[in-house]
N, CA, C and O atoms as a Tinker XYZ file with bonds, in Angstrom:
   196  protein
     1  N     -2.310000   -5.160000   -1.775000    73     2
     2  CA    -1.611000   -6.321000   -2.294000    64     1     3
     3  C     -2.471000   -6.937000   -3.384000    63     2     4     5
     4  O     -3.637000   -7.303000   -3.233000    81     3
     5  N     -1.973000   -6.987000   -4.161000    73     3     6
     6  CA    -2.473000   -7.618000   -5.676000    64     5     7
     7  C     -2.611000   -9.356000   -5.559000    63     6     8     9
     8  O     -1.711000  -10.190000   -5.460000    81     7
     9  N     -3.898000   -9.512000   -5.603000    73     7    10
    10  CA    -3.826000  -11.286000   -5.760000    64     9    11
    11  C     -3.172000  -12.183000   -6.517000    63    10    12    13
    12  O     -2.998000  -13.378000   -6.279000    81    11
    13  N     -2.799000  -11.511000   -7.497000    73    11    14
    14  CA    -1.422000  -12.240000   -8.472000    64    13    15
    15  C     -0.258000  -12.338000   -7.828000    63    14    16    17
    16  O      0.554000  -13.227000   -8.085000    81    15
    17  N     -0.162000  -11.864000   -7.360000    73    15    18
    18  CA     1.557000  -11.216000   -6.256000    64    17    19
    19  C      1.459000  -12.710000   -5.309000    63    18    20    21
    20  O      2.564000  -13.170000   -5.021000    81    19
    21  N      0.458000  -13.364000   -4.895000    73    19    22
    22  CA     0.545000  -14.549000   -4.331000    64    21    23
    23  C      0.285000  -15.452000   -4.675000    63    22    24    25
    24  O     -0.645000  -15.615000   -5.466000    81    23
    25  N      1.054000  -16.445000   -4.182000    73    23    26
    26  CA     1.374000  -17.934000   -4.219000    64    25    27
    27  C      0.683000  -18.706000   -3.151000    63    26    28    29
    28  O      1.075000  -18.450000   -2.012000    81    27
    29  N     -0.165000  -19.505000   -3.256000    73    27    30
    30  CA    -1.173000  -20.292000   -2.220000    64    29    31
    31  C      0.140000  -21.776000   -1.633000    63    30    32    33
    32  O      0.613000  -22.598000   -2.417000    81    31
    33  N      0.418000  -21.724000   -0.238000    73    31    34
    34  CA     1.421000  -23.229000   -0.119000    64    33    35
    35  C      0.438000  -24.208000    0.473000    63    34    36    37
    36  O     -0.709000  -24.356000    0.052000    81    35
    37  N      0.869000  -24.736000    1.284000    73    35    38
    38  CA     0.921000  -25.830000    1.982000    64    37    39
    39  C     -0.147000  -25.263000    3.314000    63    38    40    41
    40  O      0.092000  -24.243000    3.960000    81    39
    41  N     -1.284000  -26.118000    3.529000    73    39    42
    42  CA    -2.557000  -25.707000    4.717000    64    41    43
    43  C     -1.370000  -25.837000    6.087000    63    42    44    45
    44  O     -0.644000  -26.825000    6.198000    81    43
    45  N     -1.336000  -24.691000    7.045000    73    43    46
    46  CA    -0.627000  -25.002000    8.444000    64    45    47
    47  C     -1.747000  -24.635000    9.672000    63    46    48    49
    48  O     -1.358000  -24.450000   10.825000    81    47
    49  N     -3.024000  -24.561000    9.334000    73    47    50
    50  CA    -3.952000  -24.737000   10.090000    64    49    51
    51  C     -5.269000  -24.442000    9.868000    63    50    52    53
    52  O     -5.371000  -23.774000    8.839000    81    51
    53  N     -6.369000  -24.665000   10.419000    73    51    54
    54  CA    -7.673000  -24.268000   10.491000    64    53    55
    55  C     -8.171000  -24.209000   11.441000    63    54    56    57
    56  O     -7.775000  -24.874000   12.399000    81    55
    57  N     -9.555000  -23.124000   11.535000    73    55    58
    58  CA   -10.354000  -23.308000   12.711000    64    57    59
    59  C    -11.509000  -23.162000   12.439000    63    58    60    61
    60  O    -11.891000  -23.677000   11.388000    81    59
    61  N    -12.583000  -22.340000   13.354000    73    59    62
    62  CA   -13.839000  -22.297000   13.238000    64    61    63
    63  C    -14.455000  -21.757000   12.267000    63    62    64    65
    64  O    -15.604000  -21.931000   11.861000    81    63
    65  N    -13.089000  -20.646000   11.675000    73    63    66
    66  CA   -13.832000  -19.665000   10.790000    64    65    67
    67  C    -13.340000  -19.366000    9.388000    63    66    68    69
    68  O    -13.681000  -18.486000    8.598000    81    67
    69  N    -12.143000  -20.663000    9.264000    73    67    70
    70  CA   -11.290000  -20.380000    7.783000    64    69    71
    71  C    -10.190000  -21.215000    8.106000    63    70    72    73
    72  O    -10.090000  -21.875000    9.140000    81    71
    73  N     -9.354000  -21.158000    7.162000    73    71    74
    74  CA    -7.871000  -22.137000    7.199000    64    73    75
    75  C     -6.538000  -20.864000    6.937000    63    74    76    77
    76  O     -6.671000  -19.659000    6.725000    81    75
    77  N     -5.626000  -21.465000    7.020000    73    75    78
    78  CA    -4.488000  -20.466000    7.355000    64    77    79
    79  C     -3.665000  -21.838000    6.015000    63    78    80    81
    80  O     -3.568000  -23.055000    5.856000    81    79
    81  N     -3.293000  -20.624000    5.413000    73    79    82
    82  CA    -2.057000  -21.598000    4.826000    64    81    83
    83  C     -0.515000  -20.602000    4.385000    63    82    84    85
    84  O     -0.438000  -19.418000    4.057000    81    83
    85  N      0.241000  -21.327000    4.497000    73    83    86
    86  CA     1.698000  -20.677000    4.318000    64    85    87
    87  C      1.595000  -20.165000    2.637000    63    86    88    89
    88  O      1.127000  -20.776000    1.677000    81    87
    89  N      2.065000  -19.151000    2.690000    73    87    90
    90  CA     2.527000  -18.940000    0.907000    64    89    91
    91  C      3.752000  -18.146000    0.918000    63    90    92    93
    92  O      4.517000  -18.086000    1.880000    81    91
    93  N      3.913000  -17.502000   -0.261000    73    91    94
    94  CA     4.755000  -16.580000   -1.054000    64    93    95
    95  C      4.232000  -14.952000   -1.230000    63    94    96    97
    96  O      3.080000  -14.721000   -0.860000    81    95
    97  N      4.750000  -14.231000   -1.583000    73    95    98
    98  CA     3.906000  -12.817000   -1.294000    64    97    99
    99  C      5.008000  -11.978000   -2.468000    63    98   100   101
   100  O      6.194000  -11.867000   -2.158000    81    99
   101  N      4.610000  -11.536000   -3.525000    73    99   102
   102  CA     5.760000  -11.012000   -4.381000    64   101   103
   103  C      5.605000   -9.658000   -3.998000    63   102   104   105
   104  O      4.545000   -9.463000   -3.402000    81   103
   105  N      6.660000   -8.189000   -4.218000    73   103   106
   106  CA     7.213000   -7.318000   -3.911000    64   105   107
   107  C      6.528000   -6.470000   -2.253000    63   106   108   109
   108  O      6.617000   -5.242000   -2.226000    81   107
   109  N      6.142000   -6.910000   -1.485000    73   107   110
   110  CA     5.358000   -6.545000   -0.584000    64   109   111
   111  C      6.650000   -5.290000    0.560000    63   110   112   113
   112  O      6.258000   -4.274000    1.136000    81   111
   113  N      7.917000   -5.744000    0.570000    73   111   114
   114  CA     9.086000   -5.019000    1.141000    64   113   115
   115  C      9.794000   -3.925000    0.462000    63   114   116   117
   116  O     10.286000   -2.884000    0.899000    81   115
   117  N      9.690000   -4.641000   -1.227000    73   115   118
   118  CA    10.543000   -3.843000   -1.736000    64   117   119
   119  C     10.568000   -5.294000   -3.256000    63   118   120   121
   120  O     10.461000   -6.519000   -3.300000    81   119
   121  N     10.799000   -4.035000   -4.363000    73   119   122
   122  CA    10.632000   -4.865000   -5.679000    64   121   123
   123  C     11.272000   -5.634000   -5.794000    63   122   124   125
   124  O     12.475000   -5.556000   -5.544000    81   123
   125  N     10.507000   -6.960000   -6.342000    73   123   126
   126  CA    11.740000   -8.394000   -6.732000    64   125   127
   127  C     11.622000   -9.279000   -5.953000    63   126   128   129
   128  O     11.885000  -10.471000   -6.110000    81   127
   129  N     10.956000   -8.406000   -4.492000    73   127   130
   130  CA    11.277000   -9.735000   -3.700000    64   129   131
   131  C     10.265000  -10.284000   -2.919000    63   130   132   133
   132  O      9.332000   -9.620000   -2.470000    81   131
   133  N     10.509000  -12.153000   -2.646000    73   131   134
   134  CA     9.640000  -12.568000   -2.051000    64   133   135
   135  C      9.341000  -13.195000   -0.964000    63   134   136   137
   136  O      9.997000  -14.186000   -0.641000    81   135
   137  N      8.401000  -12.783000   -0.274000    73   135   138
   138  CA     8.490000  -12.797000    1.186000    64   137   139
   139  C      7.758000  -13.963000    1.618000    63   138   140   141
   140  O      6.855000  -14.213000    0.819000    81   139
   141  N      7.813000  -14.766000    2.583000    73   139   142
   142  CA     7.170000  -16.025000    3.054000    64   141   143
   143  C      6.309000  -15.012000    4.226000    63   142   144   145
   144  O      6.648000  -14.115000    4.998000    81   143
   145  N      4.761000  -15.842000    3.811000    73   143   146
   146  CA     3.460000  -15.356000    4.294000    64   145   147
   147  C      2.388000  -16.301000    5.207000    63   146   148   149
   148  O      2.288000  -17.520000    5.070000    81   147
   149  N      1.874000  -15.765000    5.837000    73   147   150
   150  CA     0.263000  -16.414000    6.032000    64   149   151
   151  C     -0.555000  -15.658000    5.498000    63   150   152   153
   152  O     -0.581000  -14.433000    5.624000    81   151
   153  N     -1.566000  -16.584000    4.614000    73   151   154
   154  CA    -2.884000  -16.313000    4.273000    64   153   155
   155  C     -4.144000  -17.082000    4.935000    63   154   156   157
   156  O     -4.415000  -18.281000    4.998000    81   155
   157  N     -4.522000  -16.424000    5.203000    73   155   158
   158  CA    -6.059000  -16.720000    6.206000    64   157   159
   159  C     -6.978000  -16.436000    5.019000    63   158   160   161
   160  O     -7.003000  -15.406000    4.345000    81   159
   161  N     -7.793000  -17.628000    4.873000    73   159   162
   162  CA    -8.985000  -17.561000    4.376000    64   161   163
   163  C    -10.220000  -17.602000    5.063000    63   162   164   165
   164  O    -10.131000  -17.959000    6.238000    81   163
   165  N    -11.645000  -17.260000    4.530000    73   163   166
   166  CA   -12.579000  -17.410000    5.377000    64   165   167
   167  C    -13.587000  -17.951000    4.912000    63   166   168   169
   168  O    -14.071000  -17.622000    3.829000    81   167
   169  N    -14.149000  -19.047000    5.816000    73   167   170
   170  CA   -15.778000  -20.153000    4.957000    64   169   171
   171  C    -16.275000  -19.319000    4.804000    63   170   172   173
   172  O    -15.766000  -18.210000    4.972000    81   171
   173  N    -17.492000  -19.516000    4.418000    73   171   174
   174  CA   -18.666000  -19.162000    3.957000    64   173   175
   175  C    -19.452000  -18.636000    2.500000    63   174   176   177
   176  O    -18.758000  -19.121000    1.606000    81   175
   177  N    -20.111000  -18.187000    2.130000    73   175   178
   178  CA   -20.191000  -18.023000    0.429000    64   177   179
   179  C    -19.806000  -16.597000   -0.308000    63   178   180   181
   180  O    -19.729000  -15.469000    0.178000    81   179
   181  N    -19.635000  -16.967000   -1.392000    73   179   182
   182  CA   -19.280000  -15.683000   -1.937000    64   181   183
   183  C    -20.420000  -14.814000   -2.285000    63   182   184   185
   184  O    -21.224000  -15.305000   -3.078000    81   183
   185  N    -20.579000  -14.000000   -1.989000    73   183   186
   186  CA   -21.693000  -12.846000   -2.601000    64   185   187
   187  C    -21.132000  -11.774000   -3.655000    63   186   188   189
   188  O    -20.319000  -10.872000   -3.452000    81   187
   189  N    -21.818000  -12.143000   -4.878000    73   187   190
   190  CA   -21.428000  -11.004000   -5.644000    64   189   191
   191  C    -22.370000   -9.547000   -5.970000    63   190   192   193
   192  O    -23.359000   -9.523000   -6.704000    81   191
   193  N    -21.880000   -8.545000   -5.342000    73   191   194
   194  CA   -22.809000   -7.546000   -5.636000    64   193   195
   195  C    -22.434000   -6.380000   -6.784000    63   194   196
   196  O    -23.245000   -5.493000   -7.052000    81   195
């Protein structure tokens, strides 16, 4: 899944280790269309190697 393809919504939870928020998800079923998602993120830092 391509990070452009999503849409970040509205936070519908967090916990110990990241937040969960509702989004959008473009062609993930089938082209054109868009699907309502959870995205889980996770704290901590980014490392670039």
């Amino acid at each position: 899944l391509n990070f452009c393809s999503l849409t970040i919504g509205h936070l519908i939870g967090k916990g110990a280790f990241g937040f969960v928020y509702q989004g959008l998800a473009k062609n993930i079923n089938s082209k054109d269309k868009i699907t309502t998602v959870a995205i889980k993120t996770v704290r901590g830092k980014l490392i670039n190697k």
